[in-house]
Amino acid sequence: MMPQLLEVWNDTVDPKHLIGGIAIGVGIAVPAYLISDQYFASRGDETLGHSYALLIGIVGCIIGAVITGVLFKPKRVITTSDSDTRNRQEILDEIVEEYGDLGDPRELRPAVQEEVRALGLFDALVENHEARAQEKGGEK
C-alpha cells in the first residue's frame, strides 16, 4: 500500500520522511553550530567565532540534506499520456493565435536550429511558417 503523501513546496513527500529529514538536519546542524561556537568563543575573538560557528552550522545543514537525500528517495511518479490527440500544426496555430507569428525557423542561429531539430519541431515550424505566409499572400 502506498503511504499517504503530502505536497510541500511543489514537491511530493512522505510525512514520516519529512519529519525524519528535519530531525536529521536539526540533529546535525544545531550540535555542529553549538559545539563550534563554544570552541571558537574559547579561542579569542567572539564575533569572528560566531561567524565561523554559523558557517559550520550551515555545513551541517548541507551534510544533513545529503544524508536525508540518500536515505529517503523521491516519491514522484511521472506519467505521460497521449491523451492529447491534436496534431502539432493545431497546437502551433493556437500558439500563433495567442503570442503572434513565430517567424521563419530557418532564420534562427544554427545552434538554436539544432536544438529545435533535436526536439523534432523544426519541420513543423517551417510548415507552419510557410502556411501562414501563403495565407498572408492570399489575403492581399
GROMACS .gro file of N, CA and C in nm:
model
  420
    1MET      N    1   0.083  -0.118   0.000
    1MET     CA    2   0.000   0.000   0.000
    1MET      C    3   0.088   0.125   0.000
    2MET      N    4   0.051   0.222  -0.083
    2MET     CA    5   0.127   0.347  -0.095
    2MET      C    6   0.102   0.434   0.028
    3PRO      N    7   0.210   0.491   0.087
    3PRO     CA    8   0.190   0.577   0.203
    3PRO      C    9   0.118   0.707   0.164
    4GLN      N   10   0.055   0.770   0.262
    4GLN     CA   11  -0.010   0.899   0.240
    4GLN      C   12   0.099   1.002   0.210
    5LEU      N   13   0.086   1.073   0.099
    5LEU     CA   14   0.187   1.170   0.058
    5LEU      C   15   0.132   1.312   0.071
    6LEU      N   16   0.222   1.407   0.091
    6LEU     CA   17   0.186   1.547   0.101
    6LEU      C   18   0.258   1.625  -0.008
    7GLU      N   19   0.203   1.741  -0.042
    7GLU     CA   20   0.273   1.829  -0.135
    7GLU      C   21   0.328   1.946  -0.054
    8VAL      N   22   0.460   1.962  -0.057
    8VAL     CA   23   0.528   2.069   0.014
    8VAL      C   24   0.619   2.140  -0.084
    9TRP      N   25   0.596   2.269  -0.102
    9TRP     CA   26   0.677   2.349  -0.195
    9TRP      C   27   0.684   2.284  -0.332
   10ASN      N   28   0.569   2.244  -0.384
   10ASN     CA   29   0.556   2.182  -0.516
   10ASN      C   30   0.636   2.052  -0.530
   11ASP      N   31   0.656   1.982  -0.422
   11ASP     CA   32   0.722   1.852  -0.427
   11ASP      C   33   0.638   1.754  -0.346
   12THR      N   34   0.642   1.629  -0.383
   12THR     CA   35   0.564   1.525  -0.315
   12THR      C   36   0.653   1.457  -0.212
   13VAL      N   37   0.605   1.454  -0.087
   13VAL     CA   38   0.686   1.397   0.021
   13VAL      C   39   0.602   1.304   0.108
   14ASP      N   40   0.670   1.208   0.169
   14ASP     CA   41   0.611   1.122   0.270
   14ASP      C   42   0.626   1.196   0.404
   15PRO      N   43   0.517   1.217   0.478
   15PRO     CA   44   0.528   1.293   0.604
   15PRO      C   45   0.630   1.235   0.702
   16LYS      N   46   0.640   1.103   0.709
   16LYS     CA   47   0.737   1.041   0.800
   16LYS      C   48   0.880   1.074   0.757
   17HIS      N   49   0.904   1.070   0.626
   17HIS     CA   50   1.038   1.102   0.576
   17HIS      C   51   1.068   1.251   0.593
   18LEU      N   52   0.965   1.335   0.579
   18LEU     CA   53   0.983   1.478   0.600
   18LEU      C   54   1.026   1.505   0.744
   19ILE      N   55   0.956   1.445   0.839
   19ILE     CA   56   0.991   1.463   0.980
   19ILE      C   57   1.130   1.405   1.008
   20GLY      N   58   1.159   1.290   0.949
   20GLY     CA   59   1.292   1.230   0.965
   20GLY      C   60   1.401   1.319   0.909
   21GLY      N   61   1.374   1.378   0.793
   21GLY     CA   62   1.472   1.467   0.731
   21GLY      C   63   1.497   1.592   0.814
   22ILE      N   64   1.390   1.647   0.868
   22ILE     CA   65   1.404   1.764   0.956
   22ILE      C   66   1.484   1.727   1.080
   23ALA      N   67   1.453   1.612   1.137
   23ALA     CA   68   1.525   1.567   1.257
   23ALA      C   69   1.674   1.546   1.228
   24ILE      N   70   1.704   1.487   1.113
   24ILE     CA   71   1.845   1.466   1.077
   24ILE      C   72   1.915   1.600   1.059
   25GLY      N   73   1.850   1.693   0.987
   25GLY     CA   74   1.910   1.824   0.965
   25GLY      C   75   1.935   1.899   1.095
   26VAL      N   76   1.834   1.902   1.181
   26VAL     CA   77   1.848   1.970   1.310
   26VAL      C   78   1.949   1.896   1.398
   27GLY      N   79   1.943   1.763   1.394
   27GLY     CA   80   2.033   1.682   1.477
   27GLY      C   81   2.180   1.696   1.441
   28ILE      N   82   2.207   1.736   1.319
   28ILE     CA   83   2.347   1.755   1.278
   28ILE      C   84   2.386   1.903   1.287
   29ALA      N   85   2.301   1.992   1.235
   29ALA     CA   86   2.337   2.133   1.224
   29ALA      C   87   2.345   2.203   1.360
   30VAL      N   88   2.248   2.180   1.447
   30VAL     CA   89   2.246   2.251   1.575
   30VAL      C   90   2.365   2.212   1.662
   31PRO      N   91   2.392   2.083   1.682
   31PRO     CA   92   2.512   2.049   1.761
   31PRO      C   93   2.641   2.099   1.697
   32ALA      N   94   2.649   2.092   1.564
   32ALA     CA   95   2.769   2.142   1.496
   32ALA      C   96   2.788   2.291   1.526
   33TYR      N   97   2.679   2.366   1.520
   33TYR     CA   98   2.687   2.510   1.549
   33TYR      C   99   2.724   2.535   1.695
   34LEU      N  100   2.653   2.470   1.787
   34LEU     CA  101   2.677   2.495   1.929
   34LEU      C  102   2.817   2.455   1.972
   35ILE      N  103   2.863   2.340   1.928
   35ILE     CA  104   2.997   2.294   1.965
   35ILE      C  105   3.104   2.386   1.907
   36SER      N  106   3.088   2.421   1.780
   36SER     CA  107   3.188   2.509   1.718
   36SER      C  108   3.182   2.649   1.777
   37ASP      N  109   3.064   2.697   1.816
   37ASP     CA  110   3.052   2.829   1.879
   37ASP      C  111   3.128   2.830   2.012
   38GLN      N  112   3.111   2.725   2.091
   38GLN     CA  113   3.185   2.714   2.218
   38GLN      C  114   3.335   2.709   2.193
   39TYR      N  115   3.374   2.632   2.094
   39TYR     CA  116   3.516   2.616   2.064
   39TYR      C  117   3.578   2.749   2.021
   40PHE      N  118   3.513   2.819   1.927
   40PHE     CA  119   3.571   2.943   1.877
   40PHE      C  120   3.563   3.055   1.981
   41ALA      N  121   3.459   3.054   2.065
   41ALA     CA  122   3.448   3.156   2.170
   41ALA      C  123   3.562   3.142   2.271
   42SER      N  124   3.603   3.020   2.297
   42SER     CA  125   3.713   2.999   2.393
   42SER      C  126   3.850   3.032   2.333
   43ARG      N  127   3.857   3.050   2.204
   43ARG     CA  128   3.984   3.077   2.136
   43ARG      C  129   4.017   3.225   2.122
   44GLY      N  130   3.921   3.314   2.149
   44GLY     CA  131   3.957   3.455   2.135
   44GLY      C  132   3.842   3.540   2.086
   45ASP      N  133   3.855   3.596   1.966
   45ASP     CA  134   3.758   3.692   1.910
   45ASP      C  135   3.620   3.629   1.900
   46GLU      N  136   3.528   3.678   1.986
   46GLU     CA  137   3.396   3.616   1.995
   46GLU      C  138   3.311   3.641   1.871
   47THR      N  139   3.319   3.761   1.812
   47THR     CA  140   3.239   3.793   1.693
   47THR      C  141   3.281   3.707   1.576
   48LEU      N  142   3.410   3.696   1.555
   48LEU     CA  143   3.460   3.612   1.446
   48LEU      C  144   3.428   3.465   1.474
   49GLY      N  145   3.432   3.426   1.600
   49GLY     CA  146   3.398   3.289   1.639
   49GLY      C  147   3.253   3.255   1.607
   50HIS      N  148   3.161   3.349   1.630
   50HIS     CA  149   3.020   3.327   1.595
   50HIS      C  150   3.003   3.309   1.444
   51SER      N  151   3.079   3.387   1.369
   51SER     CA  152   3.070   3.376   1.222
   51SER      C  153   3.118   3.239   1.175
   52TYR      N  154   3.230   3.195   1.229
   52TYR     CA  155   3.280   3.062   1.191
   52TYR      C  156   3.184   2.952   1.236
   53ALA      N  157   3.126   2.969   1.354
   53ALA     CA  158   3.031   2.869   1.404
   53ALA      C  159   2.908   2.862   1.314
   54LEU      N  160   2.862   2.978   1.269
   54LEU     CA  161   2.748   2.981   1.178
   54LEU      C  162   2.782   2.910   1.047
   55LEU      N  163   2.901   2.933   0.997
   55LEU     CA  164   2.946   2.866   0.874
   55LEU      C  165   2.948   2.714   0.894
   56ILE      N  166   2.996   2.669   1.006
   56ILE     CA  167   3.000   2.525   1.035
   56ILE      C  168   2.858   2.471   1.050
   57GLY      N  169   2.767   2.550   1.110
   57GLY     CA  170   2.627   2.509   1.119
   57GLY      C  171   2.564   2.493   0.981
   58ILE      N  172   2.597   2.583   0.888
   58ILE     CA  173   2.546   2.573   0.750
   58ILE      C  174   2.601   2.448   0.683
   59VAL      N  175   2.728   2.420   0.705
   59VAL     CA  176   2.786   2.296   0.650
   59VAL      C  177   2.715   2.175   0.709
   60GLY      N  178   2.677   2.183   0.836
   60GLY     CA  179   2.600   2.076   0.900
   60GLY      C  180   2.465   2.058   0.832
   61CYS      N  181   2.400   2.169   0.793
   61CYS     CA  182   2.273   2.161   0.720
   61CYS      C  183   2.291   2.089   0.587
   62ILE      N  184   2.399   2.121   0.517
   62ILE     CA  185   2.426   2.058   0.388
   62ILE      C  186   2.452   1.908   0.406
   63ILE      N  187   2.529   1.874   0.506
   63ILE     CA  188   2.556   1.732   0.535
   63ILE      C  189   2.425   1.659   0.568
   64GLY      N  190   2.340   1.724   0.650
   64GLY     CA  191   2.210   1.665   0.682
   64GLY      C  192   2.124   1.646   0.558
   65ALA      N  193   2.127   1.742   0.467
   65ALA     CA  194   2.049   1.731   0.343
   65ALA      C  195   2.099   1.616   0.257
   66VAL      N  196   2.230   1.598   0.250
   66VAL     CA  197   2.286   1.488   0.171
   66VAL      C  198   2.246   1.354   0.232
   67ILE      N  199   2.258   1.342   0.362
   67ILE     CA  200   2.220   1.217   0.430
   67ILE      C  201   2.072   1.189   0.408
   68THR      N  202   1.988   1.292   0.422
   68THR     CA  203   1.844   1.275   0.401
   68THR      C  204   1.815   1.233   0.258
   69GLY      N  205   1.885   1.294   0.162
   69GLY     CA  206   1.865   1.258   0.022
   69GLY      C  207   1.903   1.114  -0.009
   70VAL      N  208   2.005   1.066   0.059
   70VAL     CA  209   2.048   0.926   0.039
   70VAL      C  210   1.949   0.830   0.106
   71LEU      N  211   1.902   0.864   0.225
   71LEU     CA  212   1.813   0.775   0.298
   71LEU      C  213   1.670   0.771   0.242
   72PHE      N  214   1.619   0.885   0.200
   72PHE     CA  215   1.480   0.895   0.159
   72PHE      C  216   1.472   0.930   0.010
   73LYS      N  217   1.442   0.832  -0.070
   73LYS     CA  218   1.437   0.851  -0.215
   73LYS      C  219   1.310   0.928  -0.255
   74PRO      N  220   1.313   0.994  -0.371
   74PRO     CA  221   1.197   1.072  -0.417
   74PRO      C  222   1.071   0.987  -0.432
   75LYS      N  223   0.957   1.050  -0.412
   75LYS     CA  224   0.828   0.980  -0.420
   75LYS      C  225   0.754   1.015  -0.549
   76ARG      N  226   0.817   1.090  -0.636
   76ARG     CA  227   0.749   1.134  -0.758
   76ARG      C  228   0.717   1.017  -0.849
   77VAL      N  229   0.601   1.023  -0.906
   77VAL     CA  230   0.561   0.927  -1.008
   77VAL      C  231   0.528   1.009  -1.132
   78ILE      N  232   0.609   0.994  -1.233
   78ILE     CA  233   0.590   1.072  -1.355
   78ILE      C  234   0.521   0.984  -1.457
   79THR      N  235   0.410   1.032  -1.505
   79THR     CA  236   0.337   0.958  -1.607
   79THR      C  237   0.321   1.046  -1.729
   80THR      N  238   0.323   0.982  -1.842
   80THR     CA  239   0.297   1.054  -1.967
   80THR      C  240   0.179   0.988  -2.034
   81SER      N  241   0.104   1.069  -2.104
   81SER     CA  242  -0.009   1.012  -2.174
   81SER      C  243  -0.021   1.077  -2.310
   82ASP      N  244  -0.080   1.006  -2.399
   82ASP     CA  245  -0.104   1.055  -2.533
   82ASP      C  246  -0.250   1.094  -2.548
   83SER      N  247  -0.307   1.148  -2.441
   83SER     CA  248  -0.449   1.179  -2.444
   83SER      C  249  -0.480   1.301  -2.531
   84ASP      N  250  -0.378   1.385  -2.558
   84ASP     CA  251  -0.399   1.500  -2.645
   84ASP      C  252  -0.385   1.452  -2.789
   85THR      N  253  -0.497   1.445  -2.858
   85THR     CA  254  -0.496   1.388  -2.992
   85THR      C  255  -0.475   1.494  -3.101
   86ARG      N  256  -0.459   1.620  -3.059
   86ARG     CA  257  -0.436   1.724  -3.159
   86ARG      C  258  -0.299   1.704  -3.223
   87ASN      N  259  -0.286   1.746  -3.348
   87ASN     CA  260  -0.155   1.735  -3.411
   87ASN      C  261  -0.073   1.861  -3.384
   88ARG      N  262   0.051   1.858  -3.422
   88ARG     CA  263   0.141   1.969  -3.393
   88ARG      C  264   0.096   2.098  -3.459
   89GLN      N  265   0.046   2.088  -3.580
   89GLN     CA  266   0.005   2.210  -3.650
   89GLN      C  267  -0.109   2.281  -3.578
   90GLU      N  268  -0.204   2.206  -3.524
   90GLU     CA  269  -0.313   2.267  -3.448
   90GLU      C  270  -0.260   2.338  -3.325
   91ILE      N  271  -0.165   2.275  -3.258
   91ILE     CA  272  -0.106   2.335  -3.138
   91ILE      C  273  -0.026   2.459  -3.175
   92LEU      N  274   0.052   2.452  -3.284
   92LEU     CA  275   0.127   2.568  -3.329
   92LEU      C  276   0.034   2.682  -3.368
   93ASP      N  277  -0.079   2.648  -3.432
   93ASP     CA  278  -0.177   2.751  -3.467
   93ASP      C  279  -0.229   2.821  -3.342
   94GLU      N  280  -0.255   2.745  -3.237
   94GLU     CA  281  -0.301   2.804  -3.111
   94GLU      C  282  -0.195   2.895  -3.051
   95ILE      N  283  -0.070   2.854  -3.058
   95ILE     CA  284   0.040   2.935  -3.005
   95ILE      C  285   0.051   3.066  -3.083
   96VAL      N  286   0.041   3.057  -3.217
   96VAL     CA  287   0.048   3.177  -3.301
   96VAL      C  288  -0.068   3.271  -3.270
   97GLU      N  289  -0.187   3.216  -3.250
   97GLU     CA  290  -0.303   3.299  -3.216
   97GLU      C  291  -0.282   3.372  -3.085
   98GLU      N  292  -0.220   3.303  -2.989
   98GLU     CA  293  -0.203   3.363  -2.857
   98GLU      C  294  -0.085   3.460  -2.851
   99TYR      N  295   0.028   3.424  -2.914
   99TYR     CA  296   0.150   3.503  -2.898
   99TYR      C  297   0.194   3.578  -3.023
  100GLY      N  298   0.136   3.548  -3.137
  100GLY     CA  299   0.176   3.613  -3.261
  100GLY      C  300   0.265   3.524  -3.345
  101ASP      N  301   0.304   3.576  -3.461
  101ASP     CA  302   0.382   3.499  -3.558
  101ASP      C  303   0.514   3.452  -3.498
  102LEU      N  304   0.548   3.327  -3.524
  102LEU     CA  305   0.671   3.269  -3.471
  102LEU      C  306   0.792   3.297  -3.559
  103GLY      N  307   0.768   3.336  -3.683
  103GLY     CA  308   0.879   3.364  -3.775
  103GLY      C  309   0.929   3.238  -3.842
  104ASP      N  310   1.027   3.260  -3.930
  104ASP     CA  311   1.085   3.150  -4.007
  104ASP      C  312   1.195   3.084  -3.925
  105PRO      N  313   1.181   2.956  -3.891
  105PRO     CA  314   1.284   2.890  -3.810
  105PRO      C  315   1.418   2.878  -3.882
  106ARG      N  316   1.417   2.891  -4.015
  106ARG     CA  317   1.543   2.884  -4.091
  106ARG      C  318   1.628   3.008  -4.069
  107GLU      N  319   1.570   3.113  -4.010
  107GLU     CA  320   1.645   3.236  -3.982
  107GLU      C  321   1.709   3.233  -3.843
  108LEU      N  322   1.683   3.130  -3.767
  108LEU     CA  323   1.742   3.117  -3.634
  108LEU      C  324   1.891   3.086  -3.645
  109ARG      N  325   1.964   3.116  -3.538
  109ARG     CA  326   2.106   3.081  -3.534
  109ARG      C  327   2.121   2.930  -3.546
  110PRO      N  328   2.231   2.883  -3.603
  110PRO     CA  329   2.250   2.738  -3.622
  110PRO      C  330   2.236   2.657  -3.492
  111ALA      N  331   2.286   2.711  -3.382
  111ALA     CA  332   2.276   2.637  -3.254
  111ALA      C  333   2.130   2.621  -3.212
  112VAL      N  334   2.051   2.726  -3.232
  112VAL     CA  335   1.910   2.720  -3.195
  112VAL      C  336   1.836   2.625  -3.289
  113GLN      N  337   1.870   2.632  -3.419
  113GLN     CA  338   1.808   2.539  -3.515
  113GLN      C  339   1.837   2.394  -3.475
  114GLU      N  340   1.958   2.370  -3.430
  114GLU     CA  341   1.997   2.235  -3.386
  114GLU      C  342   1.909   2.187  -3.270
  115GLU      N  343   1.885   2.277  -3.174
  115GLU     CA  344   1.800   2.241  -3.060
  115GLU      C  345   1.656   2.214  -3.103
  116VAL      N  346   1.606   2.298  -3.193
  116VAL     CA  347   1.469   2.280  -3.242
  116VAL      C  348   1.457   2.149  -3.319
  117ARG      N  349   1.560   2.116  -3.395
  117ARG     CA  350   1.561   1.987  -3.468
  117ARG      C  351   1.564   1.871  -3.369
  118ALA      N  352   1.644   1.885  -3.263
  118ALA     CA  353   1.654   1.778  -3.162
  118ALA      C  354   1.519   1.754  -3.094
  119LEU      N  355   1.439   1.858  -3.082
  119LEU     CA  356   1.306   1.844  -3.024
  119LEU      C  357   1.205   1.790  -3.125
  120GLY      N  358   1.246   1.780  -3.252
  120GLY     CA  359   1.156   1.730  -3.356
  120GLY      C  360   1.052   1.831  -3.399
  121LEU      N  361   1.081   1.960  -3.382
  121LEU     CA  362   0.984   2.064  -3.413
  121LEU      C  363   1.019   2.147  -3.536
  122PHE      N  364   1.139   2.132  -3.590
  122PHE     CA  365   1.184   2.219  -3.697
  122PHE      C  366   1.092   2.212  -3.819
  123ASP      N  367   1.065   2.091  -3.868
  123ASP     CA  368   0.982   2.076  -3.987
  123ASP      C  369   0.840   2.129  -3.964
  124ALA      N  370   0.786   2.106  -3.846
  124ALA     CA  371   0.652   2.156  -3.815
  124ALA      C  372   0.650   2.309  -3.811
  125LEU      N  373   0.756   2.370  -3.759
  125LEU     CA  374   0.764   2.516  -3.755
  125LEU      C  375   0.779   2.574  -3.896
  126VAL      N  376   0.859   2.509  -3.981
  126VAL     CA  377   0.874   2.554  -4.119
  126VAL      C  378   0.740   2.544  -4.191
  127GLU      N  379   0.674   2.432  -4.175
  127GLU     CA  380   0.544   2.411  -4.240
  127GLU      C  381   0.442   2.516  -4.193
  128ASN      N  382   0.441   2.545  -4.063
  128ASN     CA  383   0.350   2.645  -4.009
  128ASN      C  384   0.382   2.783  -4.064
  129HIS      N  385   0.511   2.816  -4.072
  129HIS     CA  386   0.552   2.946  -4.124
  129HIS      C  387   0.512   2.961  -4.271
  130GLU      N  388   0.535   2.858  -4.350
  130GLU     CA  389   0.501   2.864  -4.493
  130GLU      C  390   0.350   2.873  -4.513
  131ALA      N  391   0.273   2.802  -4.432
  131ALA     CA  392   0.128   2.808  -4.444
  131ALA      C  393   0.078   2.948  -4.410
  132ARG      N  394   0.135   3.009  -4.307
  132ARG     CA  395   0.096   3.146  -4.269
  132ARG      C  396   0.137   3.246  -4.376
  133ALA      N  397   0.254   3.225  -4.437
  133ALA     CA  398   0.299   3.315  -4.543
  133ALA      C  399   0.206   3.306  -4.664
  134GLN      N  400   0.159   3.185  -4.696
  134GLN     CA  401   0.064   3.168  -4.807
  134GLN      C  402  -0.069   3.233  -4.775
  135GLU      N  403  -0.113   3.220  -4.650
  135GLU     CA  404  -0.239   3.285  -4.610
  135GLU      C  405  -0.230   3.437  -4.624
  136LYS      N  406  -0.118   3.493  -4.581
  136LYS     CA  407  -0.099   3.637  -4.590
  136LYS      C  408  -0.090   3.680  -4.736
  137GLY      N  409  -0.025   3.599  -4.818
  137GLY     CA  410  -0.014   3.628  -4.962
  137GLY      C  411  -0.148   3.623  -5.031
  138GLY      N  412  -0.235   3.533  -4.989
  138GLY     CA  413  -0.367   3.517  -5.048
  138GLY      C  414  -0.464   3.626  -5.005
  139GLU      N  415  -0.438   3.687  -4.888
  139GLU     CA  416  -0.528   3.792  -4.838
  139GLU      C  417  -0.507   3.923  -4.911
  140LYS      N  418  -0.388   3.947  -4.966
  140LYS     CA  419  -0.359   4.077  -5.027
  140LYS      C  420  -0.425   4.095  -5.155
   0.00000   0.00000   0.00000
